[in-house]
Amino acid sequence: MKIQSTKIDAFKGKFGGEVVSPGDEAYDDARKIWNAMIDKHPALIVRCITTSDVVLAVNFARDNELLLAVRGGGHNIAGSAMCDDGIVIDLSQMKAASVDPVARRVTIEGGATLADLDASTQAHGLATPLGINSTTGVAGLTLGGGFGWLSRKHGMTIDNLESAEVVTAAGEVVRASDTEHPDLFWALRGGSGNFGVVTHFEFRLHPVGPDVLSGLIVYPIAAAKSVLRQYREFLAQAPDALSVWAVLRQAPPLPFLPEAVHGTGMIALALLYADDPKLGEPLIDPLRKFGTPLGEHVGVQPYTAWQQAFDPLLTPGARNYWKSHNFSTLQDGLFDAVIESIENLPSPQCEIFFGAIGGATTRPAPESAAYAHRDAQFVMNVHGRWQEPADDERCIGWAREFFKASAPFASGGVYVNFLTADEGDRVRSAYGPNYDRLAQVKRTYDPDNLFRMNQNIQPA
Ligand SMILES: Cc1cc2nc3c(=O)[nH]c(=O)nc-3n(C[C@H](O)[C@H](O)[C@H](O)COP(=O)(O)OP(=O)(O)OC[C@H]3O[C@@H](n4cnc5c(N)ncnc54)[C@H](O)[C@@H]3O)c2cc1C
């Protein structure tokens, strides 16, 4: 879309941040996001530094009928942080956090990463549940629900959201909480970026660490079925403070694994105990006895270090295609499907993981917030990940095959934040029974669907 240069100049005159256009030196970097499959060319990228900048940008997009995308951490696999031809509100400069350690609250800006949030709260030995890759954006993660190592004990990220400052499609700045715009607050907690630009999030915090018992126990793929069966039994009686995820892939060259097993199939149990490490030691011991481990790296380490432990495997710039299901139970037939899939990996970076949530994430009623999947004990993600465009078809095909093979064992729900760009037919499953109410709230706050670069909810 062509925007008159006089209009852009007038906008720049009022805007406090940087405006990046095609031809600018910064343009190609500014349009890059985590998934290298996404190659979009916006007409303008506006890097906001204040809420007022966001208001200006929303008004500019709406008044000029521009396609609008909002970029938080830029991690969304579907590439919804970017658009072609339109305008991108880029929040990556808005990362400031302020912690009240007595009230156990943090307020953080809408462009912060998980690393920014953890750094601010861990200075006080506090944390809120977030995801497992520290470069992910707080905004997109929270708006979809958000889960990670602390979720079994402290719930989804949204279960810890106290309030949000939102710039609506009308360009108004509102505060949403249980008592202010409660319908909007309900919708923000799982309804993705459909309802406005969140400029500030306020979260409740819990004492965590700063040192926690965490790490990896690795078994050979030949033992995977037995390990998975024992893992299922183990988790059924594990306390909420203990999270154990299962990751199946080729063994990376981790220093604690013998060189001979690098590049061979493995199942890793990744764990964190969110309480006194001394209490956790005996609890995790059975995990070492599921067979003969290839190696382990478990110990007491800073929570922030564990929050970054997977970053080297999840760097930006690779090509990625994901498929995901929720599971309320893990069945033996699923284990056969996953093992067969790992035996046919199309690239050394591909993997399948089972994130054990359950615990506190399952206790709120499904209609208490927009995120509806309170029956999900496990979230599975098949990560197709590779480097070369020539491998696209093969790697995407592999992910789709496993997705199909695992479908009969799944609950039918899916985590909205793991949907790829070609899964428009699954959007209703992602919002589940809350879709119709979300569509009503969408009509109130964004009747013309200005915010549509997301897993979109049509205004009722
Ligand atoms: C490597 C990796 C690991 C992950 N691990 C986890 C995990 O452990 N747990 C988990 O729950 N999820 C995880 N995710 C999924 C993640 O939650 C989603 O990709 C999420 O959308 C990322 O948010 P973002 O701000 O980085 O993304 P972006 O792509 O910037 O934004 C995602 C969506 O939110 C909208 N949006 C962004 N910022 C705002 C804002 N301030 N206001 C309104 N709308 C906004 C965007 O328009 C877009 O539609 C992971 C993703 C990756 C790539």
Coordinates of C-alpha atoms and ligand atoms in Angstrom, one line a residue:
M1 CA 0.0 0.0 0.0
K2 CA 1.3 3.4 -0.9
I3 CA 1.2 6.0 1.9
Q4 CA 1.6 9.7 1.0
S5 CA 5.0 10.9 2.0
T6 CA 3.5 14.1 3.5
K7 CA 1.5 11.9 5.8
I8 CA 4.6 10.0 6.8
D9 CA 6.5 13.3 7.4
A10 CA 3.6 14.6 9.6
F11 CA 3.7 11.3 11.6
K12 CA 7.4 11.5 12.0
G13 CA 7.1 15.0 13.3
K14 CA 5.1 13.8 16.3
F15 CA 6.6 10.3 16.8
G16 CA 9.2 9.9 19.5
G17 CA 10.9 6.7 18.2
E18 CA 12.6 5.6 15.0
V19 CA 10.7 5.1 11.7
V20 CA 12.3 2.5 9.4
S21 CA 11.3 2.3 5.7
P22 CA 12.4 0.2 2.8
G23 CA 15.8 1.4 1.6
D24 CA 16.9 2.4 5.1
E25 CA 20.1 0.6 6.3
A26 CA 18.2 -0.7 9.3
Y27 CA 15.3 -2.1 7.3
D28 CA 16.4 -5.6 6.6
D29 CA 17.4 -6.3 10.2
A30 CA 14.2 -4.6 11.5
R31 CA 12.0 -6.9 9.4
K32 CA 13.8 -10.1 10.6
I33 CA 12.0 -12.2 13.1
W34 CA 12.8 -15.5 14.9
N35 CA 11.5 -17.8 12.2
A36 CA 13.6 -17.4 9.0
M37 CA 10.7 -18.8 6.9
I38 CA 9.0 -15.4 7.3
D39 CA 10.1 -12.9 4.7
K40 CA 7.7 -10.0 4.8
H41 CA 8.2 -6.4 3.6
P42 CA 6.3 -3.8 5.6
A43 CA 6.0 -0.3 4.2
L44 CA 6.9 1.2 7.6
I45 CA 8.3 -0.2 10.9
V46 CA 7.8 2.2 13.7
R47 CA 9.9 1.6 16.8
C48 CA 7.9 3.0 19.7
I49 CA 9.5 4.2 22.9
T50 CA 6.4 5.4 24.8
T51 CA 2.7 4.6 25.1
S52 CA 2.1 7.9 23.4
D53 CA 4.1 6.6 20.4
V54 CA 1.9 3.5 20.3
V55 CA -1.3 5.7 20.4
L56 CA 0.1 7.8 17.4
A57 CA 0.9 4.6 15.5
V58 CA -2.4 2.9 16.1
N59 CA -4.2 6.1 15.0
F60 CA -2.0 6.5 11.9
A61 CA -2.7 2.9 10.9
R62 CA -6.4 3.1 11.5
D63 CA -6.9 6.5 9.8
N64 CA -4.9 5.5 6.8
E65 CA -6.5 2.0 6.5
L66 CA -3.1 0.4 6.8
L67 CA -2.6 -3.3 7.5
L68 CA -1.2 -3.3 11.0
A69 CA 1.1 -5.8 12.7
V70 CA 2.5 -5.6 16.3
R71 CA 5.9 -6.9 17.2
G72 CA 6.7 -7.9 20.7
G73 CA 9.6 -10.4 20.9
G74 CA 9.1 -11.5 17.2
H75 CA 9.0 -15.2 18.1
N76 CA 5.6 -16.2 16.9
I77 CA 6.1 -19.1 14.5
A78 CA 3.3 -17.9 12.2
G79 CA 5.2 -14.7 11.6
S80 CA 2.3 -12.5 12.8
A81 CA 4.7 -9.8 14.1
M82 CA 5.3 -8.7 10.5
C83 CA 3.1 -7.8 7.5
D84 CA 3.5 -7.1 3.9
D85 CA 3.0 -3.5 2.8
G86 CA 1.4 -2.2 6.0
I87 CA 2.8 -0.8 9.2
V88 CA 4.6 -2.7 12.0
I89 CA 4.4 -1.3 15.6
D90 CA 7.7 -2.6 16.9
L91 CA 7.9 -2.6 20.7
S92 CA 11.4 -4.0 20.9
Q93 CA 12.7 -0.7 22.5
M94 CA 10.1 -0.8 25.3
K95 CA 11.5 -3.2 27.9
A96 CA 11.6 -1.3 31.1
A97 CA 10.6 -3.2 34.3
S98 CA 9.8 -2.0 37.8
V99 CA 9.6 -4.4 40.7
D100 CA 7.9 -3.9 44.0
P101 CA 9.4 -6.7 46.1
V102 CA 7.2 -6.0 49.1
A103 CA 3.9 -6.3 47.2
R104 CA 5.5 -9.0 45.0
R105 CA 4.5 -7.3 41.8
V106 CA 6.4 -6.4 38.6
T107 CA 5.3 -4.0 35.9
I108 CA 7.0 -4.4 32.5
E109 CA 6.7 -2.8 29.1
G110 CA 5.2 -4.7 26.1
G111 CA 8.4 -5.3 24.2
A112 CA 10.3 -7.0 26.9
T113 CA 11.7 -10.5 26.6
L114 CA 11.5 -13.3 29.2
A115 CA 15.2 -12.6 30.0
D116 CA 14.4 -9.0 30.7
L117 CA 11.6 -10.0 33.1
D118 CA 13.5 -12.7 34.8
A119 CA 16.5 -10.4 35.3
S120 CA 14.4 -7.7 37.0
T121 CA 12.5 -10.1 39.3
Q122 CA 15.3 -12.5 40.2
A123 CA 17.3 -9.5 41.6
H124 CA 14.8 -9.9 44.4
G125 CA 14.6 -13.7 44.4
L126 CA 11.1 -13.5 42.8
A127 CA 9.7 -14.8 39.5
T128 CA 6.4 -15.4 37.6
P129 CA 5.9 -18.4 35.3
L130 CA 7.3 -17.8 31.8
G131 CA 8.5 -20.0 28.9
I132 CA 11.6 -22.0 28.3
N133 CA 13.5 -19.8 25.8
S134 CA 14.7 -16.5 27.2
T135 CA 14.5 -14.5 24.0
T136 CA 10.8 -15.0 23.6
G137 CA 8.6 -11.9 24.1
V138 CA 6.6 -11.5 27.3
A139 CA 3.8 -10.0 25.3
G140 CA 3.0 -12.7 22.8
L141 CA 3.6 -15.5 25.3
T142 CA 1.3 -13.9 27.9
L143 CA -1.5 -13.1 25.5
G144 CA -1.6 -16.7 24.3
G145 CA -1.6 -18.2 27.9
G146 CA 2.1 -18.8 28.7
F147 CA 3.6 -21.8 30.4
G148 CA 7.0 -23.0 31.5
W149 CA 8.9 -24.6 34.4
L150 CA 7.0 -22.8 37.1
S151 CA 3.5 -23.4 35.7
R152 CA 2.7 -26.6 37.5
K153 CA 3.3 -24.8 40.8
H154 CA 2.1 -21.3 40.0
G155 CA -0.1 -21.6 37.0
M156 CA -0.1 -20.2 33.5
T157 CA 1.5 -16.8 32.9
I158 CA -2.0 -15.3 32.5
D159 CA -3.0 -16.8 35.9
N160 CA -0.5 -14.4 37.4
L161 CA -1.5 -11.3 35.3
E162 CA -2.8 -8.6 37.6
S163 CA -3.5 -5.9 35.1
A164 CA -2.5 -4.5 31.7
E165 CA -2.3 -1.1 30.0
V166 CA -3.8 -1.4 26.5
V167 CA -4.0 0.9 23.5
T168 CA -7.3 0.0 21.9
A169 CA -8.2 0.3 18.2
A170 CA -9.8 3.6 18.9
G171 CA -6.4 4.9 20.2
E172 CA -7.6 5.0 23.8
V173 CA -5.3 4.0 26.7
V174 CA -7.2 1.8 29.1
R175 CA -6.3 -0.3 32.1
A176 CA -7.7 -3.8 32.2
S177 CA -7.9 -5.8 35.4
D178 CA -10.5 -7.7 37.3
T179 CA -12.2 -4.4 38.2
E180 CA -11.4 -2.2 35.2
H181 CA -12.7 -3.3 31.7
P182 CA -13.0 -6.8 33.1
D183 CA -14.3 -8.2 29.8
L184 CA -11.1 -6.9 28.1
F185 CA -9.0 -8.3 30.9
W186 CA -10.7 -11.7 30.4
A187 CA -10.0 -11.6 26.7
L188 CA -6.4 -10.6 27.0
R189 CA -5.7 -13.8 29.0
G190 CA -5.5 -16.2 26.1
G191 CA -7.1 -14.2 23.2
S192 CA -3.7 -13.3 21.7
G193 CA -3.1 -9.9 20.1
N194 CA -6.7 -9.4 19.0
F195 CA -7.7 -6.7 21.4
G196 CA -5.2 -3.9 21.3
V197 CA -1.5 -3.2 21.9
V198 CA -0.5 -4.0 25.5
T199 CA 2.1 -1.4 26.6
H200 CA 2.4 -2.6 30.2
F201 CA 1.8 -5.9 32.0
E202 CA 1.6 -6.2 35.7
F203 CA 2.3 -9.7 37.2
R204 CA 2.2 -11.3 40.6
L205 CA 5.5 -12.7 41.7
H206 CA 6.5 -15.7 43.8
P207 CA 9.7 -16.5 45.7
V208 CA 11.9 -18.6 43.4
G209 CA 15.5 -19.5 43.8
P210 CA 17.6 -17.6 43.0
D211 CA 19.3 -21.0 42.9
V212 CA 17.1 -24.0 41.8
L213 CA 17.6 -27.7 41.3
S214 CA 17.4 -28.3 37.5
G215 CA 19.0 -30.1 34.6
L216 CA 18.9 -32.9 32.1
I217 CA 19.0 -36.7 32.4
V218 CA 19.6 -38.3 29.0
Y219 CA 18.7 -41.9 27.8
P220 CA 19.3 -43.5 24.5
I221 CA 16.4 -43.6 22.0
A222 CA 16.4 -47.4 22.3
A223 CA 15.1 -47.0 25.8
A224 CA 12.5 -44.4 24.9
K225 CA 9.4 -46.5 25.2
S226 CA 10.2 -47.7 28.6
V227 CA 11.4 -44.3 29.7
L228 CA 8.2 -42.7 28.5
R229 CA 6.0 -45.2 30.3
Q230 CA 7.9 -44.6 33.5
Y231 CA 7.8 -40.9 32.9
R232 CA 4.0 -41.0 32.6
E233 CA 3.7 -43.0 35.9
F234 CA 6.2 -40.7 37.7
L235 CA 4.4 -37.5 36.7
A236 CA 1.0 -38.8 37.8
Q237 CA 2.2 -38.6 41.4
A238 CA 4.8 -35.8 41.2
P239 CA 4.3 -32.7 43.3
D240 CA 3.4 -29.5 41.6
A241 CA 6.8 -28.0 42.4
L242 CA 8.5 -30.6 40.1
S243 CA 8.3 -30.1 36.3
V244 CA 9.8 -32.7 34.0
W245 CA 9.5 -32.4 30.2
A246 CA 10.5 -35.1 27.7
V247 CA 12.5 -34.0 24.6
L248 CA 13.3 -36.5 21.8
R249 CA 15.8 -35.6 19.2
Q250 CA 19.4 -36.3 18.1
A251 CA 21.9 -35.7 20.9
P252 CA 23.6 -32.3 20.6
P253 CA 27.3 -32.2 21.4
L254 CA 26.7 -31.6 25.1
P255 CA 29.9 -31.8 27.1
F256 CA 28.4 -34.2 29.7
L257 CA 27.5 -36.8 26.9
P258 CA 30.1 -39.2 25.6
E259 CA 31.3 -38.1 22.1
A260 CA 30.2 -41.4 20.6
V261 CA 26.5 -40.6 21.3
H262 CA 26.5 -37.1 19.8
G263 CA 24.2 -37.1 16.8
T264 CA 22.4 -40.3 17.9
G265 CA 18.8 -40.5 19.0
M266 CA 18.0 -39.6 22.6
I267 CA 15.3 -38.9 25.0
A268 CA 16.2 -36.2 27.5
L269 CA 14.2 -35.5 30.7
A270 CA 14.5 -31.8 31.5
L271 CA 13.6 -30.9 35.0
L272 CA 13.2 -28.1 37.5
Y273 CA 12.2 -28.2 41.1
A274 CA 10.6 -25.0 42.2
D275 CA 11.2 -25.3 45.9
D276 CA 14.1 -25.9 48.3
P277 CA 16.7 -27.9 46.3
K278 CA 17.4 -30.2 49.3
L279 CA 13.8 -31.3 49.2
G280 CA 13.9 -31.9 45.5
E281 CA 17.0 -34.2 45.5
P282 CA 15.2 -37.4 46.7
L283 CA 12.2 -36.6 44.5
I284 CA 14.2 -36.6 41.3
D285 CA 16.2 -39.7 42.1
P286 CA 13.8 -42.2 40.5
L287 CA 14.2 -40.3 37.2
R288 CA 17.8 -41.6 37.1
K289 CA 16.6 -45.2 37.4
F290 CA 14.4 -45.4 34.3
G291 CA 17.2 -47.3 32.7
T292 CA 20.9 -46.6 32.1
P293 CA 21.3 -42.9 31.3
L294 CA 23.8 -41.8 28.7
G295 CA 24.7 -38.9 31.0
E296 CA 23.2 -36.3 33.2
H297 CA 23.8 -32.7 34.1
V298 CA 21.7 -31.9 37.1
G299 CA 22.5 -29.6 39.9
V300 CA 21.7 -26.4 41.8
Q301 CA 22.1 -23.5 39.5
P302 CA 20.7 -19.9 39.1
Y303 CA 17.1 -20.0 37.9
T304 CA 18.1 -17.4 35.3
A305 CA 20.8 -19.8 33.9
W306 CA 18.2 -22.6 33.6
Q307 CA 15.8 -20.2 31.9
Q308 CA 18.5 -19.7 29.2
A309 CA 19.7 -23.3 29.0
F310 CA 17.8 -24.1 25.8
D311 CA 18.6 -20.8 24.0
P312 CA 21.6 -22.3 22.1
L313 CA 19.2 -24.8 20.5
L314 CA 16.6 -22.2 19.7
T315 CA 18.6 -19.4 18.1
P316 CA 16.9 -17.1 15.6
G317 CA 17.6 -17.4 11.9
A318 CA 16.7 -21.1 11.3
R319 CA 13.8 -22.2 9.2
N320 CA 11.0 -23.6 11.5
Y321 CA 7.7 -25.3 11.0
W322 CA 5.8 -26.6 14.0
K323 CA 2.7 -28.7 14.7
S324 CA 1.2 -29.1 18.1
H325 CA -1.5 -31.0 20.1
N326 CA -2.6 -31.0 23.7
F327 CA -2.9 -34.2 25.6
S328 CA -4.8 -35.1 28.7
T329 CA -3.1 -38.5 28.9
L330 CA -0.2 -40.1 27.2
Q331 CA -1.0 -43.4 25.6
D332 CA 1.3 -46.2 24.5
G333 CA 0.3 -45.8 20.8
L334 CA 1.5 -42.3 21.0
F335 CA 4.9 -43.5 22.2
D336 CA 5.2 -45.8 19.2
A337 CA 4.4 -42.9 16.9
V338 CA 6.9 -40.6 18.5
I339 CA 9.7 -43.2 18.4
E340 CA 9.1 -44.0 14.8
S341 CA 9.2 -40.3 13.9
I342 CA 12.5 -39.7 15.8
E343 CA 14.0 -42.7 13.9
N344 CA 13.3 -40.8 10.7
L345 CA 14.4 -37.3 11.6
P346 CA 14.9 -35.1 8.5
S347 CA 17.4 -32.7 10.1
P348 CA 19.6 -32.8 13.2
Q349 CA 17.8 -29.9 14.7
C350 CA 14.3 -31.3 14.5
E351 CA 12.7 -32.5 17.8
I352 CA 9.5 -33.5 19.5
F353 CA 8.8 -32.4 23.0
F354 CA 6.2 -33.1 25.7
G355 CA 5.8 -30.1 28.1
A356 CA 4.2 -31.4 31.2
I357 CA 1.9 -28.7 32.5
G358 CA -1.0 -30.0 34.6
G359 CA -0.8 -29.0 38.3
A360 CA -1.9 -25.5 38.9
T361 CA -2.6 -24.8 35.2
T362 CA -5.6 -27.2 35.3
R363 CA -7.4 -25.7 38.4
P364 CA -9.1 -22.6 37.1
A365 CA -12.4 -23.1 35.3
P366 CA -12.0 -23.1 31.5
E367 CA -14.3 -20.1 31.2
S368 CA -12.4 -18.0 33.9
A369 CA -10.1 -16.6 31.3
A370 CA -9.9 -16.7 27.5
Y371 CA -7.4 -19.6 27.6
A372 CA -9.7 -22.6 27.8
H373 CA -7.4 -25.7 27.9
R374 CA -7.5 -26.5 31.5
D375 CA -7.7 -30.2 30.7
A376 CA -4.2 -30.1 29.1
Q377 CA -1.7 -32.2 31.1
F378 CA 0.8 -32.2 28.3
V379 CA 1.5 -29.8 25.4
M380 CA 3.3 -31.6 22.5
N381 CA 5.2 -29.6 19.9
V382 CA 6.9 -31.2 16.9
H383 CA 9.6 -28.7 15.9
G384 CA 10.6 -29.0 12.3
R385 CA 13.8 -26.9 12.3
W386 CA 16.5 -26.8 9.5
Q387 CA 18.7 -24.3 7.6
E388 CA 18.3 -24.6 3.9
P389 CA 15.2 -23.7 1.8
A390 CA 15.9 -26.8 -0.3
D391 CA 14.9 -28.9 2.8
D392 CA 11.5 -27.1 3.3
E393 CA 9.3 -29.8 1.8
R394 CA 11.0 -32.7 3.5
C395 CA 11.1 -31.2 7.0
I396 CA 7.6 -29.8 6.8
G397 CA 6.4 -33.1 5.6
W398 CA 8.0 -34.9 8.5
A399 CA 6.3 -32.6 11.0
R400 CA 2.9 -33.0 9.4
E401 CA 3.3 -36.8 9.3
F402 CA 3.9 -37.0 13.1
F403 CA 1.1 -34.5 13.7
K404 CA -1.2 -36.9 11.8
A405 CA 0.1 -40.0 13.5
S406 CA -0.3 -38.5 17.0
A407 CA -3.8 -37.0 16.4
P408 CA -5.8 -40.0 17.5
F409 CA -4.2 -39.7 21.0
A410 CA -4.7 -35.9 21.4
S411 CA -7.4 -34.0 23.3
G412 CA -8.5 -31.9 20.4
G413 CA -7.3 -28.6 21.9
V414 CA -4.3 -26.7 20.7
Y415 CA -2.1 -23.9 22.2
V416 CA -2.7 -20.8 20.2
N417 CA 0.9 -19.7 20.5
F418 CA 2.1 -22.9 18.7
L419 CA -0.1 -22.5 15.6
T420 CA 1.7 -22.0 12.2
A421 CA 0.5 -19.7 9.5
D422 CA -1.3 -22.4 7.5
E423 CA -3.5 -23.5 10.4
G424 CA -6.5 -21.1 10.0
D425 CA -8.8 -24.1 10.3
R426 CA -7.5 -24.8 13.9
V427 CA -8.1 -21.3 15.3
R428 CA -11.5 -22.2 16.7
S429 CA -9.9 -25.2 18.5
A430 CA -7.3 -22.9 19.9
Y431 CA -10.0 -20.7 21.5
G432 CA -12.3 -23.6 22.2
P433 CA -15.6 -22.9 23.9
N434 CA -14.5 -19.3 24.6
Y435 CA -14.5 -18.3 21.0
D436 CA -18.0 -16.8 20.9
R437 CA -17.5 -14.7 24.0
L438 CA -14.1 -13.6 22.6
A439 CA -15.9 -12.5 19.4
Q440 CA -18.3 -10.4 21.5
V441 CA -15.4 -8.7 23.3
K442 CA -13.7 -8.2 19.9
R443 CA -16.8 -6.3 18.7
T444 CA -16.6 -4.0 21.6
Y445 CA -12.9 -3.2 21.4
D446 CA -12.0 -3.7 17.8
P447 CA -15.2 -3.8 15.6
D448 CA -13.3 -3.2 12.4
N449 CA -10.6 -5.9 13.1
L450 CA -7.7 -3.5 13.0
F451 CA -5.7 -6.1 15.0
R452 CA -5.9 -9.0 12.6
M453 CA -2.3 -10.1 12.2
N454 CA -2.7 -12.8 14.7
Q455 CA -4.7 -16.0 15.2
N456 CA -7.7 -13.9 14.4
I457 CA -11.1 -13.7 16.1
Q458 CA -13.7 -12.1 13.9
P459 CA -15.8 -9.5 15.6
A460 CA -19.3 -10.9 16.4
Ligands
LIG1 C1 11.9 -20.9 20.6 C2 10.5 -20.7 21.2 C3 10.2 -21.2 22.4 C4 9.0 -21.1 23.0 N1 8.7 -21.6 24.2 C5 7.5 -21.3 24.8 C6 7.2 -21.8 26.1 O1 8.0 -22.4 26.7 N2 6.0 -21.5 26.6 C7 5.1 -20.8 25.9 O2 4.0 -20.6 26.5 N3 5.3 -20.4 24.7 C8 6.5 -20.6 24.1 N4 6.7 -20.2 22.8 C9 5.6 -19.6 22.0 C10 5.5 -18.1 22.2 O3 4.8 -17.9 23.4 C11 4.8 -17.5 21.0 O4 5.7 -17.6 19.9 C12 4.6 -16.0 21.3 O5 3.6 -15.6 20.3 C13 5.8 -15.2 21.3 O6 5.6 -13.9 21.6 P1 6.5 -12.7 21.0 O7 6.1 -11.5 21.7 O8 7.9 -13.1 21.1 O9 6.0 -12.8 19.5 P2 5.6 -11.8 18.4 O10 5.8 -12.6 17.2 O11 6.2 -10.5 18.5 O12 4.0 -11.6 18.7 C14 3.2 -12.7 18.8 C15 1.7 -12.2 18.6 O13 1.4 -11.3 19.7 C16 1.1 -10.0 19.2 N5 1.7 -9.1 20.1 C17 3.1 -9.0 20.3 N6 3.3 -8.1 21.2 C18 2.1 -7.5 21.5 C19 1.7 -6.5 22.4 N7 2.6 -5.8 23.2 N8 0.4 -6.2 22.5 C20 -0.5 -6.9 21.7 N9 -0.2 -7.8 20.9 C21 1.1 -8.2 20.8 C22 1.6 -10.0 17.8 O14 1.0 -9.1 17.0 C23 1.5 -11.4 17.3 O15 0.3 -11.7 16.8 C24 8.0 -20.4 22.2 C25 8.3 -19.8 21.0 C26 9.6 -20.0 20.4 C27 9.9 -19.5 19.1

